[in-house]
Short mmCIF file of C-alpha atoms and ligand atoms in Angstrom, two decimals:
data_model
loop_
_atom_site.label_atom_id
_atom_site.label_comp_id
_atom_site.label_asym_id
_atom_site.label_seq_id
_atom_site.Cartn_x
_atom_site.Cartn_y
_atom_site.Cartn_z
CA MET A 10 165.73 29.55 -1.67
CA THR A 11 162.74 27.90 -3.29
CA GLY A 12 162.10 28.19 -7.00
CA LYS A 13 159.29 27.32 -9.37
CA LEU A 14 158.21 23.75 -9.78
CA MET A 15 158.06 22.80 -13.47
CA ILE A 16 156.14 19.70 -14.57
CA ALA A 17 155.82 18.19 -18.05
CA GLY A 18 152.96 15.77 -17.37
CA GLY A 19 151.38 12.91 -19.19
CA ARG A 20 153.64 10.17 -17.85
CA PRO A 21 152.12 7.48 -15.61
CA LEU A 22 153.89 7.29 -12.23
CA ARG A 23 155.55 3.90 -11.78
CA GLY A 24 157.73 2.44 -9.04
CA THR A 25 158.03 2.60 -5.25
CA ILE A 26 157.79 5.59 -2.94
CA THR A 27 158.83 5.32 0.70
CA ILE A 28 156.78 7.55 2.96
CA SER A 29 158.44 9.63 5.70
CA GLY A 30 157.25 10.27 9.26
CA ALA A 31 154.05 12.29 9.68
CA LYS A 32 154.33 16.08 9.56
CA ASN A 33 151.29 16.62 11.77
CA SER A 34 152.72 14.25 14.40
CA ALA A 35 156.24 15.67 14.21
CA VAL A 36 155.10 19.24 14.75
CA ALA A 37 153.34 18.20 17.97
CA LEU A 38 155.99 15.74 19.22
CA ILE A 39 158.83 18.28 19.06
CA PRO A 40 157.03 20.77 21.37
CA ALA A 41 155.86 17.84 23.55
CA ALA A 42 159.51 17.05 24.29
CA ILE A 43 159.67 20.29 26.32
CA LEU A 44 157.65 18.55 29.04
CA ALA A 45 160.54 16.18 29.78
CA GLU A 46 163.38 17.01 32.11
CA SER A 47 165.89 14.85 30.25
CA THR A 48 166.78 14.01 26.64
CA VAL A 49 164.08 12.98 24.14
CA VAL A 50 165.09 11.30 20.87
CA LEU A 51 162.62 11.38 17.98
CA ASP A 52 163.21 9.02 15.05
CA ASN A 53 161.63 8.91 11.56
CA LEU A 54 161.21 12.69 11.40
CA PRO A 55 160.27 14.10 8.00
CA GLN A 56 162.85 16.41 6.37
CA ILE A 57 160.48 19.34 5.93
CA SER A 58 160.80 23.03 6.71
CA ASP A 59 158.32 23.06 9.65
CA VAL A 60 160.54 20.58 11.52
CA GLY A 61 163.60 22.80 11.03
CA ILE A 62 161.72 25.89 12.26
CA LEU A 63 160.52 24.09 15.40
CA ALA A 64 164.07 22.93 16.14
CA GLU A 65 165.21 26.57 15.85
CA ILE A 66 162.44 27.69 18.21
CA LEU A 67 163.47 25.13 20.85
CA GLY A 68 167.04 26.45 20.48
CA GLU A 69 165.78 30.02 21.02
CA LEU A 70 164.04 28.82 24.20
CA GLY A 71 167.40 27.51 25.50
CA ALA A 72 167.22 23.80 24.60
CA SER A 73 170.03 22.12 22.75
CA VAL A 74 168.89 20.24 19.65
CA GLU A 75 170.99 17.85 17.55
CA ARG A 76 169.87 16.41 14.22
CA GLU A 77 171.31 13.38 12.52
CA GLY A 78 169.55 11.98 9.46
CA ASP A 79 165.89 11.60 10.32
CA SER A 80 166.53 11.65 14.10
CA MET A 81 166.49 14.57 16.50
CA ARG A 82 167.89 14.65 20.06
CA ILE A 83 166.24 17.30 22.18
CA HIS A 84 167.93 18.23 25.47
CA PRO A 85 165.31 20.37 27.21
CA GLN A 86 167.20 20.65 30.56
CA SER A 87 168.17 24.32 30.23
CA LEU A 88 165.03 25.41 28.37
CA LYS A 89 163.03 28.34 29.81
CA SER A 90 159.64 29.84 29.06
CA ILE A 91 160.95 32.87 27.19
CA PRO A 92 158.18 35.06 25.66
CA MET A 93 157.95 34.53 21.89
CA PRO A 94 155.47 37.11 20.60
CA ASN A 95 157.01 37.26 17.10
CA GLY A 96 159.65 35.66 14.90
CA ASN A 97 159.71 31.97 14.05
CA VAL A 98 156.43 31.18 15.87
CA LYS A 99 154.61 33.18 13.19
CA LYS A 100 155.95 30.90 10.46
CA LEU A 101 153.91 27.81 11.27
CA ARG A 102 150.56 26.94 12.71
CA ALA A 103 151.80 24.22 15.02
CA SER A 104 153.68 26.76 17.15
CA TYR A 105 150.45 26.76 19.17
CA TYR A 106 151.64 23.47 20.72
CA LEU A 107 154.33 25.49 22.53
CA MET A 108 151.46 27.01 24.53
CA GLY A 109 150.31 23.71 26.05
CA ALA A 110 153.84 22.36 26.48
CA LEU A 111 155.32 25.48 28.14
CA LEU A 112 152.21 25.89 30.28
CA GLY A 113 152.53 22.29 31.47
CA ARG A 114 156.23 22.54 32.28
CA PHE A 115 156.55 26.14 33.55
CA GLY A 116 152.98 27.34 34.29
CA GLU A 117 153.48 30.18 31.82
CA ALA A 118 153.76 30.87 28.08
CA THR A 119 153.65 33.86 25.74
CA ILE A 120 153.36 32.84 22.11
CA GLY A 121 152.45 34.95 19.07
CA LEU A 122 149.26 33.91 17.29
CA PRO A 123 150.28 31.15 14.88
CA GLY A 124 150.91 31.55 11.14
CA GLY A 125 150.99 28.65 8.67
CA CYS A 126 148.46 27.69 6.03
CA ASN A 127 145.75 30.31 6.36
CA PHE A 128 143.33 29.07 3.70
CA GLU A 129 140.56 30.34 5.99
CA PRO A 130 140.39 31.86 9.50
CA ARG A 131 141.38 29.08 11.88
CA PRO A 132 140.40 30.07 15.44
CA ILE A 133 141.99 28.54 18.56
CA ASP A 134 139.14 29.26 20.98
CA GLN A 135 138.88 25.59 22.02
CA HIS A 136 142.58 25.46 22.95
CA ILE A 137 142.07 28.53 25.14
CA LYS A 138 138.87 27.17 26.66
CA GLY A 139 140.86 24.07 27.61
CA PHE A 140 143.73 26.03 29.21
CA GLU A 141 141.22 28.11 31.18
CA ALA A 142 139.40 25.00 32.37
CA LEU A 143 142.75 23.73 33.68
CA GLY A 144 143.02 26.90 35.79
CA ALA A 145 145.08 29.19 33.53
CA GLU A 146 144.45 32.87 32.89
CA VAL A 147 144.65 33.71 29.21
CA SER A 148 144.99 37.16 27.65
CA ASN A 149 145.71 38.44 24.16
CA GLU A 150 148.46 41.06 24.31
CA ASN A 151 149.06 42.72 20.91
CA GLY A 152 148.52 39.52 18.95
CA ALA A 153 150.40 37.27 21.36
CA ILE A 154 148.61 34.85 23.68
CA HIS A 155 149.79 35.11 27.27
CA ILE A 156 148.89 32.14 29.47
CA ARG A 157 149.69 31.82 33.15
CA ALA A 158 148.60 29.42 35.88
CA LYS A 159 149.62 29.35 39.54
CA ALA A 160 148.69 25.70 39.55
CA LEU A 161 147.13 23.57 36.84
CA ARG A 162 144.32 21.30 38.01
CA GLY A 163 142.55 18.55 36.12
CA ALA A 164 139.11 19.31 34.67
CA LYS A 165 136.37 17.89 32.46
CA ILE A 166 136.52 19.63 29.08
CA TYR A 167 133.92 19.15 26.36
CA LEU A 168 135.17 20.39 22.99
CA ASP A 169 132.51 22.31 21.03
CA MET A 170 133.92 20.85 17.81
CA VAL A 171 136.32 18.02 17.17
CA SER A 172 139.73 19.69 17.00
CA VAL A 173 143.06 17.94 16.50
CA GLY A 174 145.07 20.91 17.79
CA ALA A 175 142.91 21.56 20.88
CA THR A 176 142.89 17.86 21.81
CA ILE A 177 146.70 17.67 21.66
CA ASN A 178 147.28 21.03 23.35
CA ILE A 179 145.03 20.09 26.28
CA MET A 180 146.77 16.68 26.56
CA LEU A 181 150.14 18.46 26.77
CA ALA A 182 149.15 20.86 29.55
CA ALA A 183 146.99 18.33 31.45
CA SER A 184 149.88 15.83 31.61
CA ARG A 185 151.42 18.06 34.29
CA ALA A 186 148.17 19.21 36.02
CA LYS A 187 147.14 18.02 39.48
CA GLY A 188 144.42 15.38 39.20
CA ILE A 189 142.41 13.98 36.34
CA THR A 190 141.43 15.67 33.07
CA LEU A 191 138.75 14.27 30.77
CA ILE A 192 138.62 15.53 27.19
CA GLU A 193 135.19 14.77 25.75
CA ASN A 194 134.44 14.95 21.99
CA ALA A 195 138.18 14.55 21.45
CA ALA A 196 139.73 14.16 18.00
CA LYS A 197 140.62 10.55 17.09
CA GLU A 198 143.29 11.12 14.42
CA PRO A 199 146.28 8.72 14.45
CA GLU A 200 148.51 11.73 15.28
CA ILE A 201 146.67 12.09 18.63
CA ILE A 202 147.59 8.48 19.49
CA ASP A 203 151.20 9.14 18.45
CA VAL A 204 151.46 12.13 20.79
CA ALA A 205 149.84 10.18 23.65
CA THR A 206 152.31 7.32 23.05
CA LEU A 207 155.27 9.70 23.33
CA LEU A 208 153.84 11.38 26.44
CA ASN A 209 153.19 8.02 28.10
CA SER A 210 156.78 6.93 27.34
CA MET A 211 157.85 10.17 29.04
CA GLY A 212 155.88 9.17 32.16
CA ALA A 213 152.42 10.62 31.52
CA LYS A 214 149.28 8.63 32.32
CA ILE A 215 146.98 8.99 29.31
CA LYS A 216 144.23 6.55 28.40
CA GLY A 217 141.69 6.54 25.58
CA ALA A 218 143.69 8.37 22.89
CA GLY A 219 142.04 7.45 19.57
CA THR A 220 138.56 7.45 21.15
CA GLU A 221 136.28 10.39 21.85
CA THR A 222 137.08 10.47 25.56
CA ILE A 223 140.67 10.89 26.69
CA ARG A 224 141.60 10.56 30.38
CA ILE A 225 144.78 12.19 31.57
CA GLU A 226 146.06 11.73 35.10
CA GLY A 227 148.58 14.50 35.78
CA VAL A 228 152.11 13.58 36.92
CA ASP A 229 154.73 15.65 38.79
CA ALA A 230 157.65 15.00 36.48
CA MET A 231 158.36 13.57 33.05
CA GLN A 232 161.58 12.16 31.67
CA GLY A 233 163.23 11.61 28.30
CA CYS A 234 162.67 8.62 26.02
CA ARG A 235 163.08 7.49 22.42
CA HIS A 236 160.14 7.50 20.02
CA SER A 237 159.64 6.70 16.34
CA ILE A 238 157.04 8.79 14.49
CA ILE A 239 154.15 7.19 12.58
CA PRO A 240 154.16 7.35 8.75
CA ASP A 241 152.58 10.37 7.08
CA ARG A 242 149.14 9.23 5.92
CA ILE A 243 148.49 12.48 4.03
CA GLN A 244 151.75 12.30 2.09
CA ALA A 245 150.99 8.63 1.37
CA GLY A 246 147.44 9.48 0.29
CA SER A 247 148.71 12.23 -2.01
CA TYR A 248 150.99 9.77 -3.85
CA MET A 249 148.15 7.23 -4.04
CA ILE A 250 145.95 9.87 -5.66
CA ALA A 251 148.78 10.92 -8.02
CA ALA A 252 149.25 7.27 -9.06
CA ALA A 253 145.54 6.93 -9.83
CA ALA A 254 145.36 10.31 -11.63
CA THR A 255 148.28 9.46 -13.96
CA ARG A 256 146.96 5.91 -14.55
CA GLY A 257 150.22 4.67 -13.05
CA ASP A 258 151.27 1.73 -10.88
CA VAL A 259 152.89 2.74 -7.58
CA LEU A 260 153.82 0.87 -4.42
CA VAL A 261 153.42 3.29 -1.51
CA ASP A 262 155.69 1.85 1.14
CA ASN A 263 156.10 2.43 4.91
CA VAL A 264 152.44 3.20 5.62
CA ILE A 265 149.81 1.96 8.04
CA PRO A 266 147.07 0.88 5.56
CA LYS A 267 144.35 1.24 8.21
CA HIS A 268 145.07 5.01 8.42
CA LEU A 269 144.18 5.26 4.72
CA GLU A 270 140.98 3.20 4.73
CA ALA A 271 138.62 6.06 3.85
CA LEU A 272 140.75 7.01 0.81
CA THR A 273 141.25 3.40 -0.27
CA ALA A 274 137.47 2.82 -0.19
CA LYS A 275 136.81 5.89 -2.35
CA LEU A 276 139.53 4.99 -4.87
CA GLN A 277 138.09 1.48 -5.15
CA GLU A 278 134.60 2.90 -5.62
CA MET A 279 135.95 4.91 -8.60
CA GLY A 280 137.49 1.79 -10.09
CA VAL A 281 141.15 2.14 -9.05
CA HIS A 282 142.77 -1.21 -8.25
CA ILE A 283 144.28 -1.31 -4.76
CA TYR A 284 146.35 -4.07 -3.15
CA GLU A 285 146.99 -3.75 0.58
CA MET A 286 149.95 -5.39 2.28
CA ASP A 287 151.12 -5.14 5.92
CA GLU A 288 153.05 -1.90 5.50
CA SER A 289 152.45 -0.88 1.90
CA ILE A 290 149.67 -0.20 -0.57
CA ARG A 291 149.92 -0.75 -4.33
CA VAL A 292 147.78 1.54 -6.46
CA VAL A 293 147.13 0.54 -10.05
CA GLY A 294 145.41 3.18 -12.15
CA GLN A 295 142.83 2.30 -14.84
CA PRO A 296 141.93 3.96 -18.15
CA GLU A 297 138.38 4.88 -17.02
CA TYR A 298 136.92 5.85 -13.65
CA GLU A 299 133.37 6.30 -12.29
CA SER A 300 132.39 9.67 -10.85
CA ILE A 301 131.90 9.66 -7.06
CA ASP A 302 130.82 11.85 -4.14
CA VAL A 303 133.30 12.43 -1.31
CA LYS A 304 132.64 13.90 2.13
CA ALA A 305 135.69 15.13 4.07
CA LEU A 306 135.09 14.51 7.77
CA VAL A 307 137.08 14.08 10.98
CA TYR A 308 138.98 10.79 11.35
CA PRO A 309 138.16 8.00 10.55
CA GLY A 310 136.29 9.81 7.77
CA PHE A 311 137.92 10.98 4.54
CA ALA A 312 140.72 13.42 5.51
CA THR A 313 140.17 17.10 4.70
CA ASP A 314 143.90 17.31 3.93
CA LEU A 315 143.28 14.96 0.97
CA GLN A 316 140.27 16.92 -0.25
CA SER A 317 142.29 19.24 -2.52
CA PRO A 318 144.46 16.44 -4.00
CA MET A 319 141.25 14.44 -4.59
CA THR A 320 139.73 17.40 -6.48
CA SER A 321 142.50 17.02 -9.08
CA LEU A 322 141.88 13.29 -9.44
CA LEU A 323 138.15 13.87 -9.91
CA THR A 324 138.88 16.12 -12.91
CA GLN A 325 140.16 12.92 -14.58
CA VAL A 326 136.82 11.13 -14.26
CA LYS A 327 133.92 11.08 -16.73
CA GLY A 328 130.80 12.78 -15.38
CA THR A 329 130.11 14.91 -12.33
CA SER A 330 131.64 14.32 -8.89
CA ILE A 331 130.81 16.26 -5.72
CA LEU A 332 133.34 16.83 -2.99
CA THR A 333 132.09 18.32 0.29
CA ASP A 334 134.34 19.45 3.16
CA TYR A 335 132.63 19.26 6.56
CA VAL A 336 135.81 20.17 8.50
CA TYR A 337 136.54 23.58 6.95
CA ASN A 338 133.91 25.97 5.58
CA ASN A 339 135.89 27.15 2.60
CA ARG A 340 139.06 25.23 1.82
CA PHE A 341 138.89 25.76 -1.93
CA LYS A 342 141.79 28.07 -2.79
CA HIS A 343 143.06 25.43 -5.22
CA VAL A 344 139.90 25.62 -7.34
CA PRO A 345 140.58 28.90 -9.23
CA GLU A 346 144.09 27.60 -10.01
CA LEU A 347 142.73 24.30 -11.34
CA VAL A 348 140.22 26.28 -13.40
CA ARG A 349 143.21 28.11 -14.98
CA MET A 350 144.33 24.65 -16.06
CA GLY A 351 141.00 24.08 -17.78
CA ALA A 352 139.18 22.26 -14.97
CA ARG A 353 135.40 22.67 -14.84
CA ILE A 354 134.71 23.10 -11.12
CA LYS A 355 132.11 25.18 -9.32
CA VAL A 356 132.22 25.86 -5.60
CA GLU A 357 128.76 25.79 -4.03
CA GLY A 358 128.84 26.46 -0.29
CA ARG A 359 131.13 23.83 1.23
CA SER A 360 131.06 21.64 -1.91
CA ALA A 361 133.05 21.55 -5.13
CA VAL A 362 131.13 20.22 -8.13
CA ILE A 363 133.63 18.76 -10.57
CA GLU A 364 133.01 17.91 -14.25
CA GLY A 365 135.64 15.58 -15.65
CA GLY A 366 137.80 16.54 -18.62
CA LEU A 367 141.39 16.94 -19.81
CA LEU A 368 143.53 19.62 -18.15
CA GLN A 369 146.05 21.85 -19.90
CA SER A 370 149.34 23.38 -18.82
CA ALA A 371 149.30 26.85 -17.21
CA LYS A 372 151.10 29.09 -14.74
CA VAL A 373 149.56 28.47 -11.32
CA LYS A 374 150.27 29.36 -7.71
CA ALA A 375 150.12 27.28 -4.55
CA THR A 376 148.55 29.31 -1.75
CA ASP A 377 148.74 26.61 0.93
CA LEU A 378 150.27 23.17 1.35
CA ARG A 379 147.44 20.93 0.15
CA ALA A 380 146.36 23.36 -2.57
CA GLY A 381 149.95 22.92 -3.75
CA ALA A 382 149.55 19.13 -3.70
CA SER A 383 146.43 19.41 -5.82
CA LEU A 384 148.39 21.46 -8.37
CA PHE A 385 151.33 19.10 -8.73
CA ILE A 386 148.91 16.17 -9.11
CA ALA A 387 146.89 18.07 -11.73
CA ALA A 388 150.08 19.04 -13.58
CA LEU A 389 151.22 15.41 -13.71
CA THR A 390 148.07 14.54 -15.71
CA VAL A 391 148.48 17.24 -18.40
CA PRO A 392 149.41 15.47 -21.66
CA THR A 393 151.33 18.30 -23.36
CA GLY A 394 153.29 21.40 -22.36
CA GLU A 395 154.85 22.49 -19.09
CA THR A 396 152.99 23.59 -15.98
CA GLU A 397 154.70 26.17 -13.79
CA ILE A 398 153.85 26.14 -10.07
CA THR A 399 154.95 29.00 -7.81
CA GLY A 400 154.44 29.19 -4.03
CA THR A 401 156.53 26.03 -3.63
CA GLU A 402 157.55 27.07 -0.10
CA TYR A 403 154.07 25.88 0.95
CA ILE A 404 154.46 22.53 -0.80
CA TYR A 405 157.85 21.80 0.78
CA ARG A 406 156.31 22.22 4.24
CA GLY A 407 154.68 18.83 3.85
CA TYR A 408 156.32 16.85 1.03
CA GLU A 409 159.86 15.70 1.80
CA ASN A 410 162.12 15.39 -1.28
CA LEU A 411 159.18 15.96 -3.62
CA VAL A 412 161.19 16.52 -6.80
CA PRO A 413 163.52 13.49 -6.46
CA ASN A 414 160.60 11.35 -5.32
CA LEU A 415 158.48 12.23 -8.36
CA ARG A 416 161.48 11.76 -10.67
CA ASN A 417 162.09 8.30 -9.22
CA LEU A 418 158.52 7.50 -10.19
CA GLY A 419 159.23 8.55 -13.77
CA ALA A 420 157.77 12.06 -13.73
CA GLU A 421 159.41 14.88 -15.65
CA VAL A 422 159.79 17.47 -12.90
CA TRP A 423 162.41 20.12 -12.26
CA GLU A 424 162.92 23.37 -10.39
CA GLU A 425 163.70 26.74 -11.96
CA TYR A 426 165.13 29.75 -10.17
CA GLU A 427 164.88 33.34 -11.36
N1 EPU B 501 138.32 25.04 15.14
C1 EPU B 501 137.72 26.06 15.82
N2 EPU B 501 138.24 26.42 17.04
C2 EPU B 501 139.33 25.82 17.57
C3 EPU B 501 139.95 24.77 16.87
C4 EPU B 501 139.42 24.40 15.64
O1 EPU B 501 136.74 26.65 15.36
O2 EPU B 501 139.74 26.19 18.68
C5 EPU B 501 137.77 24.60 13.84
C6 EPU B 501 138.73 24.89 12.69
O3 EPU B 501 138.60 26.20 12.21
C7 EPU B 501 138.35 23.82 11.69
C8 EPU B 501 137.97 22.63 12.58
O4 EPU B 501 137.65 23.19 13.85
O5 EPU B 501 137.23 24.21 10.96
C9 EPU B 501 139.04 21.57 12.76
O6 EPU B 501 140.28 22.18 13.11
P1 EPU B 501 141.42 21.42 13.91
O7 EPU B 501 141.66 22.14 15.18
O8 EPU B 501 141.14 19.96 13.96
O9 EPU B 501 142.66 21.70 12.95
P2 EPU B 501 144.15 21.98 13.39
O10 EPU B 501 144.50 21.22 14.60
O11 EPU B 501 144.41 23.43 13.38
C10 EPU B 501 145.19 19.96 12.10
C11 EPU B 501 146.19 19.79 11.00
C12 EPU B 501 145.59 20.28 9.70
C13 EPU B 501 144.29 19.51 9.42
C14 EPU B 501 143.33 19.61 10.60
C15 EPU B 501 142.08 18.77 10.45
C16 EPU B 501 148.25 20.14 12.19
C17 EPU B 501 149.45 20.99 12.45
N3 EPU B 501 147.37 20.59 11.32
O12 EPU B 501 144.92 21.36 12.15
O13 EPU B 501 146.53 19.97 8.70
O14 EPU B 501 143.67 20.05 8.28
O15 EPU B 501 144.01 19.21 11.81
O16 EPU B 501 142.42 17.43 10.26
O17 EPU B 501 148.13 19.06 12.75
C18 EPU B 501 147.66 20.21 6.66
O18 EPU B 501 148.40 19.29 7.03
O19 EPU B 501 147.66 20.67 5.49
C19 EPU B 501 146.73 20.79 7.63
C20 EPU B 501 146.14 21.96 7.44
#
């Protein structure tokens, strides 16, 4: 049961936060394990609800899954491609990775159209185009995607737009296709490299992950291995933004600073003091910041997933800032909620125009994961009163141990149940 998140803001965050493994890697690596014919162990998994749901789905498909701390042992030996038109697959977006993984291993998959954070329509046409190019027949049967291939064969696939999900899904299926697949205009996010690293440890032959052309030479069989997941750059970035917004001093530990370069550069441009170490970043907030313009782009640009948290920080800046999202057309569901808190923000096309000023406490609702992050960051800045955030089930999909973590940093945060 999830309750309301209550925040009495106005306290600078201070201390150390240790970042967990990356959600958007974990949700791809767990389905990827299906491609192996022996046990895969994943370490450094985040303790978030999407991970638990994926483990249940693998169980429903016949795999045995054991969890111990932040590790998961997946025994996919007795797993089958059972049709999953409804149920758990509808609870998260990343269930679409079961399509590529089951197609690669069994030549067949039936998976209900994914749920998850639907802040705007999120089509999967590029995933389907990729499966078809590999020789699969794809049909939509009452809201479930049915994919079948007699034999998968390598192909050259040019993505119409840079898509993280389509790049990974095609890598999964192509790992078991006959011959060579080239993905052109591929996504370059660190999570793509993490998935390729796991697949290569399982016996795949993937080159170029992290560049715009990925070459996959199909293999006949893949085996188990052990893999440790990369740190969550979006979770890390959210705490960096929260530290700056509350004028705090936080050491964000267990990160790869290079993955956060675009954010670090923008925070420095505003006047936040940042100290980078090998595996940690210290963020020291300042009393005054400069207004800035931010453009959310595909990696290595500024991450769209940090666009909503950044909106909250930019309310704490004198003057007008403009934040434009070039990845999604309309990812601004957090804006009306921030306006309830007194923010002066106007959405114009794919941009939010933000006038700085103090926020006030209010009752607000998270409608998706990162909108939720923007709300808890905004609430932490409010000098008096208590902010009540509902819709916390979205927030807990991406922020492990949020309440204890914020408390450790000195925030006054608690949950209330009705
Ligand atoms: N797109 C299409 N057709 C497709 C695929 C994508 O039109 O077939 C469009 C999307 O609508 C969007 C853009 O292309 O406008 C990029 O979408 P992408 O496929 O890259 O997104 P995704 O794979 O569905 C992942 C993350 C998102 C993150 C995006 C962009 C996971 C599970 N999700 O989604 O994370 O916003 O990449 O970086 O990896 C989050 O963590 O809060 C989150 C939403």
